[in-house]
PDB file of C-alpha atoms and ligand atoms in Angstrom:
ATOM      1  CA  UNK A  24     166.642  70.226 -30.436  1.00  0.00           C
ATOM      2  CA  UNK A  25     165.011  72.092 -26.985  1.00  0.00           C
ATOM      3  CA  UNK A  26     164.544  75.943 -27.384  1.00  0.00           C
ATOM      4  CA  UNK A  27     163.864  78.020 -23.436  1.00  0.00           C
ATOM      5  CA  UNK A  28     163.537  81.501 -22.734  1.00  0.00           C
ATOM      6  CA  UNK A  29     164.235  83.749 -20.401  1.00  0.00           C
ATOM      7  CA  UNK A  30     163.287  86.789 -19.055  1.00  0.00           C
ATOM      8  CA  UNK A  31     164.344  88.591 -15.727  1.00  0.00           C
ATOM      9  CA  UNK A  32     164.259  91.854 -14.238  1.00  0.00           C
ATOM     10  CA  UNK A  33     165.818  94.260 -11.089  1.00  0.00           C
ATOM     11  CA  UNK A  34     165.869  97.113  -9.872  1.00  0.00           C
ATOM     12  CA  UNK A  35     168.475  99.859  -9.906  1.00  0.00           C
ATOM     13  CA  UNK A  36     169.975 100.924  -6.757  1.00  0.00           C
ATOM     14  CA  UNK A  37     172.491 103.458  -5.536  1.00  0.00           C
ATOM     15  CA  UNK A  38     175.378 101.796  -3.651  1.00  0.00           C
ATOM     16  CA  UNK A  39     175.629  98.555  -5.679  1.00  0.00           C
ATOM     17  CA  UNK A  40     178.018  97.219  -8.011  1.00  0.00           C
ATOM     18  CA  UNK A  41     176.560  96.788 -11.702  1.00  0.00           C
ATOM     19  CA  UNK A  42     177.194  93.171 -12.567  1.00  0.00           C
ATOM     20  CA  UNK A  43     175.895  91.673 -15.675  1.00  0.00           C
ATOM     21  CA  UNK A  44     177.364  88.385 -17.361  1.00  0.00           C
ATOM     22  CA  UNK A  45     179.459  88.232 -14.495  1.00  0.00           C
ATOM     23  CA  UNK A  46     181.474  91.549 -15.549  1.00  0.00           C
ATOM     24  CA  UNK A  47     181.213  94.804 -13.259  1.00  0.00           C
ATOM     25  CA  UNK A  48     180.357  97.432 -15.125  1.00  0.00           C
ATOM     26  CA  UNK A  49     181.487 101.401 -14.416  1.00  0.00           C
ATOM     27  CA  UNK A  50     177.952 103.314 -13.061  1.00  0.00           C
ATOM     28  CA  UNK A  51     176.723 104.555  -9.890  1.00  0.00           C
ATOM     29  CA  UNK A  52     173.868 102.405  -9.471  1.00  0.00           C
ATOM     30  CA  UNK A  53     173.797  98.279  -9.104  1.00  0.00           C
ATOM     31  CA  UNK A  54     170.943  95.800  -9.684  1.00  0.00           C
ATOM     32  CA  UNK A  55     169.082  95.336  -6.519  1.00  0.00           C
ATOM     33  CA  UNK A  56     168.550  91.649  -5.372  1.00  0.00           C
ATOM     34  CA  UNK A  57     169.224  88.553  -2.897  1.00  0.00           C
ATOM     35  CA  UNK A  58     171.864  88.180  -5.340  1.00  0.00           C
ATOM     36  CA  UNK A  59     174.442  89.955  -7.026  1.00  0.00           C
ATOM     37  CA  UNK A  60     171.980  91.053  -9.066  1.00  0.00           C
ATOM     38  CA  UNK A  61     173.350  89.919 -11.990  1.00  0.00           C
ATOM     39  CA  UNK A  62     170.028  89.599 -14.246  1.00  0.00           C
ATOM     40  CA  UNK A  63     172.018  88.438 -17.844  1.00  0.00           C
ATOM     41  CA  UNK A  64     172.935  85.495 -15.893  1.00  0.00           C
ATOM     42  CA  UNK A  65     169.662  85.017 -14.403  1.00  0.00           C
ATOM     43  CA  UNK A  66     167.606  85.365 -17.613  1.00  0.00           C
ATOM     44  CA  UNK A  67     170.384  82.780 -19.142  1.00  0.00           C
ATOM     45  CA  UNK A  68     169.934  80.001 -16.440  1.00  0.00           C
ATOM     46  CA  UNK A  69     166.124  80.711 -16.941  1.00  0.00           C
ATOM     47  CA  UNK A  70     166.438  79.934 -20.537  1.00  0.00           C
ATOM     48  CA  UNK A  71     168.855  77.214 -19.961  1.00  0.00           C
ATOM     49  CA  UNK A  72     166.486  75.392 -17.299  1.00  0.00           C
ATOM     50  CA  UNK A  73     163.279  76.359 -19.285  1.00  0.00           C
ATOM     51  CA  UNK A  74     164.971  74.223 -22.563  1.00  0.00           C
ATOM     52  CA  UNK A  75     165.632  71.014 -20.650  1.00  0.00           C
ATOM     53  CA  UNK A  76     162.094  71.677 -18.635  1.00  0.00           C
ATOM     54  CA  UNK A  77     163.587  71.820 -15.276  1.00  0.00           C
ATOM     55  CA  UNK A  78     161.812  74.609 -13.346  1.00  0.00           C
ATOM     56  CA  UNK A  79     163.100  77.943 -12.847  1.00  0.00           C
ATOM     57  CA  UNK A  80     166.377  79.704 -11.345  1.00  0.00           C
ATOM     58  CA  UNK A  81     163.889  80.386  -8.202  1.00  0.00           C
ATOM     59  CA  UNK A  82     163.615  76.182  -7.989  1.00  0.00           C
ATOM     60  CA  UNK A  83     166.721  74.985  -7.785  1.00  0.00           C
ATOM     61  CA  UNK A  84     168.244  78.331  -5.765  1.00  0.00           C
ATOM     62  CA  UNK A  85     165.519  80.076  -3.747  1.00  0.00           C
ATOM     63  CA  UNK A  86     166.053  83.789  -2.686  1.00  0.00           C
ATOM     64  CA  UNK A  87     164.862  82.866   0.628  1.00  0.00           C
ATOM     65  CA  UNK A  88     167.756  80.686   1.115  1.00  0.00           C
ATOM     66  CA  UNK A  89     170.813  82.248   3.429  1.00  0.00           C
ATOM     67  CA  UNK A  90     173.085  80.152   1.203  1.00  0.00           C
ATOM     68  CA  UNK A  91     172.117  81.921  -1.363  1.00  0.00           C
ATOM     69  CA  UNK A  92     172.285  85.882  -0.388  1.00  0.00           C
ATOM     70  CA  UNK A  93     175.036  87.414  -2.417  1.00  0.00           C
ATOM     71  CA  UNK A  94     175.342  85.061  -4.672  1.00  0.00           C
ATOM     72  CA  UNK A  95     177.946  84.916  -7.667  1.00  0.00           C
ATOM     73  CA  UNK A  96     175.331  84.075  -9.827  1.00  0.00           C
ATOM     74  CA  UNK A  97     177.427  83.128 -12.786  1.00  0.00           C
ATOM     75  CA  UNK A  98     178.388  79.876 -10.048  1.00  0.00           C
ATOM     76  CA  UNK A  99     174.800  79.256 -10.302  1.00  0.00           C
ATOM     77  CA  UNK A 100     174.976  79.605 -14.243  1.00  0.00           C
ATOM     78  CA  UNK A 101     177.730  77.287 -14.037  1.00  0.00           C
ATOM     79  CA  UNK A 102     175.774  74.402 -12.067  1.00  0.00           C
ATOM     80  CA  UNK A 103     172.441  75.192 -14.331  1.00  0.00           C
ATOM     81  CA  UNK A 104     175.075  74.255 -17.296  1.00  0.00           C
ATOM     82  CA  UNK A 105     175.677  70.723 -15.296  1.00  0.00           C
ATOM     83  CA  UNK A 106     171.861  69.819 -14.242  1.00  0.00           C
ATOM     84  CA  UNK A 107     171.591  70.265 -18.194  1.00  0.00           C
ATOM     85  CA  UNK A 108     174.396  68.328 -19.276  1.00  0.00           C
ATOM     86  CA  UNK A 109     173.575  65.728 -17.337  1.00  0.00           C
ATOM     87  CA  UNK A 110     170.531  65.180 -18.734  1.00  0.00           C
ATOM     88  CA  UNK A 111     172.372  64.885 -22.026  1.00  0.00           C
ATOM     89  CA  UNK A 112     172.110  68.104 -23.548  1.00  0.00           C
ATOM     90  CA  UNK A 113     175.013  70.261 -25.346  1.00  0.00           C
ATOM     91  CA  UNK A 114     174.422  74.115 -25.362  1.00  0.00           C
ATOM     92  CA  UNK A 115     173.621  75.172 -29.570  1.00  0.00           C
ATOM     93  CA  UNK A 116     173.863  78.661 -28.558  1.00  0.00           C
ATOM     94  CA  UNK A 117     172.813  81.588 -26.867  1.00  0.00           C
ATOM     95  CA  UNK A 118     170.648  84.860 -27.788  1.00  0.00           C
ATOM     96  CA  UNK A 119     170.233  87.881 -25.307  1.00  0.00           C
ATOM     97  CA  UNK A 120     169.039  91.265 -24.764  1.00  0.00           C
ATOM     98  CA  UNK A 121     169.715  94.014 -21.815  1.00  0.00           C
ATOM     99  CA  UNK A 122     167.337  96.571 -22.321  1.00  0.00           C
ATOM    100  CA  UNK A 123     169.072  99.062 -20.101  1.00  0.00           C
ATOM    101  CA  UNK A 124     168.597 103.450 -20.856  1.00  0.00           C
ATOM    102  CA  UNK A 125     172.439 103.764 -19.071  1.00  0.00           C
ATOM    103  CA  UNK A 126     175.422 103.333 -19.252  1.00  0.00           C
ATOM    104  CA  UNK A 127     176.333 102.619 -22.498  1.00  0.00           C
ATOM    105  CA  UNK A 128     177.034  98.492 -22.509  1.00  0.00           C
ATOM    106  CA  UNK A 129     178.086  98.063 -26.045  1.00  0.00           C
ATOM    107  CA  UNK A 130     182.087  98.559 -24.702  1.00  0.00           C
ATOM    108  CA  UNK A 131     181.287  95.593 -22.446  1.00  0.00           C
ATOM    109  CA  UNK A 132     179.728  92.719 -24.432  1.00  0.00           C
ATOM    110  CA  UNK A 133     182.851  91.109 -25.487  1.00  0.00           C
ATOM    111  CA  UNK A 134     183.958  90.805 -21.987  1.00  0.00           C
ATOM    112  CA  UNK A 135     180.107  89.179 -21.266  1.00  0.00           C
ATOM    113  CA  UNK A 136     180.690  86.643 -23.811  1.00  0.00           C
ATOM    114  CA  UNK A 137     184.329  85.998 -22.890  1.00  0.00           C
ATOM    115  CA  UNK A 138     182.908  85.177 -19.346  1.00  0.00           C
ATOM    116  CA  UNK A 139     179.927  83.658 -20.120  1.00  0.00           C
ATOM    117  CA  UNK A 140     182.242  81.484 -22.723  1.00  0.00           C
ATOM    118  CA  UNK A 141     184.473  80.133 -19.878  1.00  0.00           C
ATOM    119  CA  UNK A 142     182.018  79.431 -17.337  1.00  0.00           C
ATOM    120  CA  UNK A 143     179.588  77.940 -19.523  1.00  0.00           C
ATOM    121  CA  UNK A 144     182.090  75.969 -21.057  1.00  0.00           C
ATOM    122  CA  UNK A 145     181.357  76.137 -24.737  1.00  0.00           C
ATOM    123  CA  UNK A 146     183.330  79.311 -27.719  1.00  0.00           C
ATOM    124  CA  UNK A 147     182.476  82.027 -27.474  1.00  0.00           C
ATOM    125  CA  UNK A 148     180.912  82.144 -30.901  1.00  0.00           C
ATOM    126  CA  UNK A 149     178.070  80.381 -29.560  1.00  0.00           C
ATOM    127  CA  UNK A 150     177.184  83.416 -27.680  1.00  0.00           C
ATOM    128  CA  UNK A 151     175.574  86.452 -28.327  1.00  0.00           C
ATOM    129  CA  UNK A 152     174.668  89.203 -25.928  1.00  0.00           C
ATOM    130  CA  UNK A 153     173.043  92.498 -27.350  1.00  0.00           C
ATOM    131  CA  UNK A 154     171.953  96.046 -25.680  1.00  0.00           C
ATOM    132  CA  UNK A 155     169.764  98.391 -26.136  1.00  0.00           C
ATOM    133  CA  UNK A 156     167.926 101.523 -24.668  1.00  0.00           C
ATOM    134  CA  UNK A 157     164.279 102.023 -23.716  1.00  0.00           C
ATOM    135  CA  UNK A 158     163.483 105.302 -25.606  1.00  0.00           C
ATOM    136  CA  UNK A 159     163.488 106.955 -22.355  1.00  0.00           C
ATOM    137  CA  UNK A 160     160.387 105.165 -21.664  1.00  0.00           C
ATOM    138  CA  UNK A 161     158.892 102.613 -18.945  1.00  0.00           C
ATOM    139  CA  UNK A 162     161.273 101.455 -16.004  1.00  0.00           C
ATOM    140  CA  UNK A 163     164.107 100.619 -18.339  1.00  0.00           C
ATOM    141  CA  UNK A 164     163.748 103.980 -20.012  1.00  0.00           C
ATOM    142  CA  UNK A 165     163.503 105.698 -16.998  1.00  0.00           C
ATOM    143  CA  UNK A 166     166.746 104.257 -15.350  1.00  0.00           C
ATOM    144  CA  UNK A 167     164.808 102.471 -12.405  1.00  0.00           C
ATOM    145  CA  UNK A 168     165.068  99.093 -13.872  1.00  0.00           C
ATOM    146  CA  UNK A 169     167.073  96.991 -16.232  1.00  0.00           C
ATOM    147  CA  UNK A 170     165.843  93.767 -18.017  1.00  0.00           C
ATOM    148  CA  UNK A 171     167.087  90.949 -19.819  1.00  0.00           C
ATOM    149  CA  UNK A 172     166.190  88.234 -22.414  1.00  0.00           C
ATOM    150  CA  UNK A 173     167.431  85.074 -23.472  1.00  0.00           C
ATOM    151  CA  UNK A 174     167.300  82.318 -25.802  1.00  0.00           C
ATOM    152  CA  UNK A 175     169.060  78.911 -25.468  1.00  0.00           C
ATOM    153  CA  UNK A 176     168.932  75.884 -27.778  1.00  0.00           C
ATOM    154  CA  UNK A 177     169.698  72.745 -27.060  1.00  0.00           C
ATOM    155  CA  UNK A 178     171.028  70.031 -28.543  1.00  0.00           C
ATOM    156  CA  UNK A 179     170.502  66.193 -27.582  1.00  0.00           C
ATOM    157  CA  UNK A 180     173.714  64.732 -28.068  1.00  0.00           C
ATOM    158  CA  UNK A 181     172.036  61.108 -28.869  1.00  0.00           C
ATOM    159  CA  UNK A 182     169.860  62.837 -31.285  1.00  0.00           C
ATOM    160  CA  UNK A 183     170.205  61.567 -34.944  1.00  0.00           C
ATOM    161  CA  UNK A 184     171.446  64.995 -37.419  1.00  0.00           C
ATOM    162  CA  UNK A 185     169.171  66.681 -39.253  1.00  0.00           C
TER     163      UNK A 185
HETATM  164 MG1   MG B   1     167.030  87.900 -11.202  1.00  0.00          MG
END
């Protein structure tokens, strides 16, 4: 078994969609970023790539590449899943965090894990995304910033069972 974590954070900026495990969410600000932003997926593929120690989400799809402006990034999620697969590896399951002051995400989680379930490819039991608030304090707190965590285990599928 392979453990990775990840850790990412954006901006907030009026004018963009809020995207986070690939769901918009109602608010009148959007993660800024080369990308759609969408840091729960970022901080996943992090984890993900971190596990089977291949690089970083900045490796394998650079921000200063064209193809790469706007990105879905749950497509790039999705190819993270095969770079690890190939090398073997089944997903265990998943552990994450938006530390976010607003809006309230606790309505949205399910649909996170429903999406994060399909393009992942593994139930949805597997996954578990949690929020929570800042205490009004630091960037998150303050509503100019959200973050994320994650934690990903990994499971050799040649490896004998415990
Ligand atoms: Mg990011």
């Amino acid at each position: 078994m392979r453990v990775g974590i990840g850790y990412d954070l954006h901006r907030l900026e009026s004018g963009r969609p809020l995207i986070l495990g690939g769901i918009e969410v109602p608010f009148d600000k959007g993660l800024a970023g080369h990308s759609d932003g969408d840091a729960l997926a970022h901080a996943i593929t992090d984890a993900l790539l971190g596990a089977a120690a291949l690089g970083n989400i900045g490796q394998h799809f650079p921000d200063t590449d064209p193809e790469f402006k706007d990105a879905d990034s749950m497509e790039l999620l999705r190819q993270s899943v095969g770079l690890v697969r190939d090398r073997g590896y089944a997903i265990g399951n998943i552990d994450a965090n938006i530390i976010a002051q607003q809006p309230k995400l606790n309505p949205h989680l399910d649909a996170m894990r429903e999406r994060l379930s399909d393009v992942m490819g593994i139930e949805i039991d597997r996954i578990s995304v949690k929020a929570k608030t800042n205490e009004l304090v630091g960037p998150e707190g303050r509503g100019e910033a959200m973050s994320t965590q994650a934690i990903v285990l990994l499971e050799s599928g040649d490896a004998p069972s415990a």
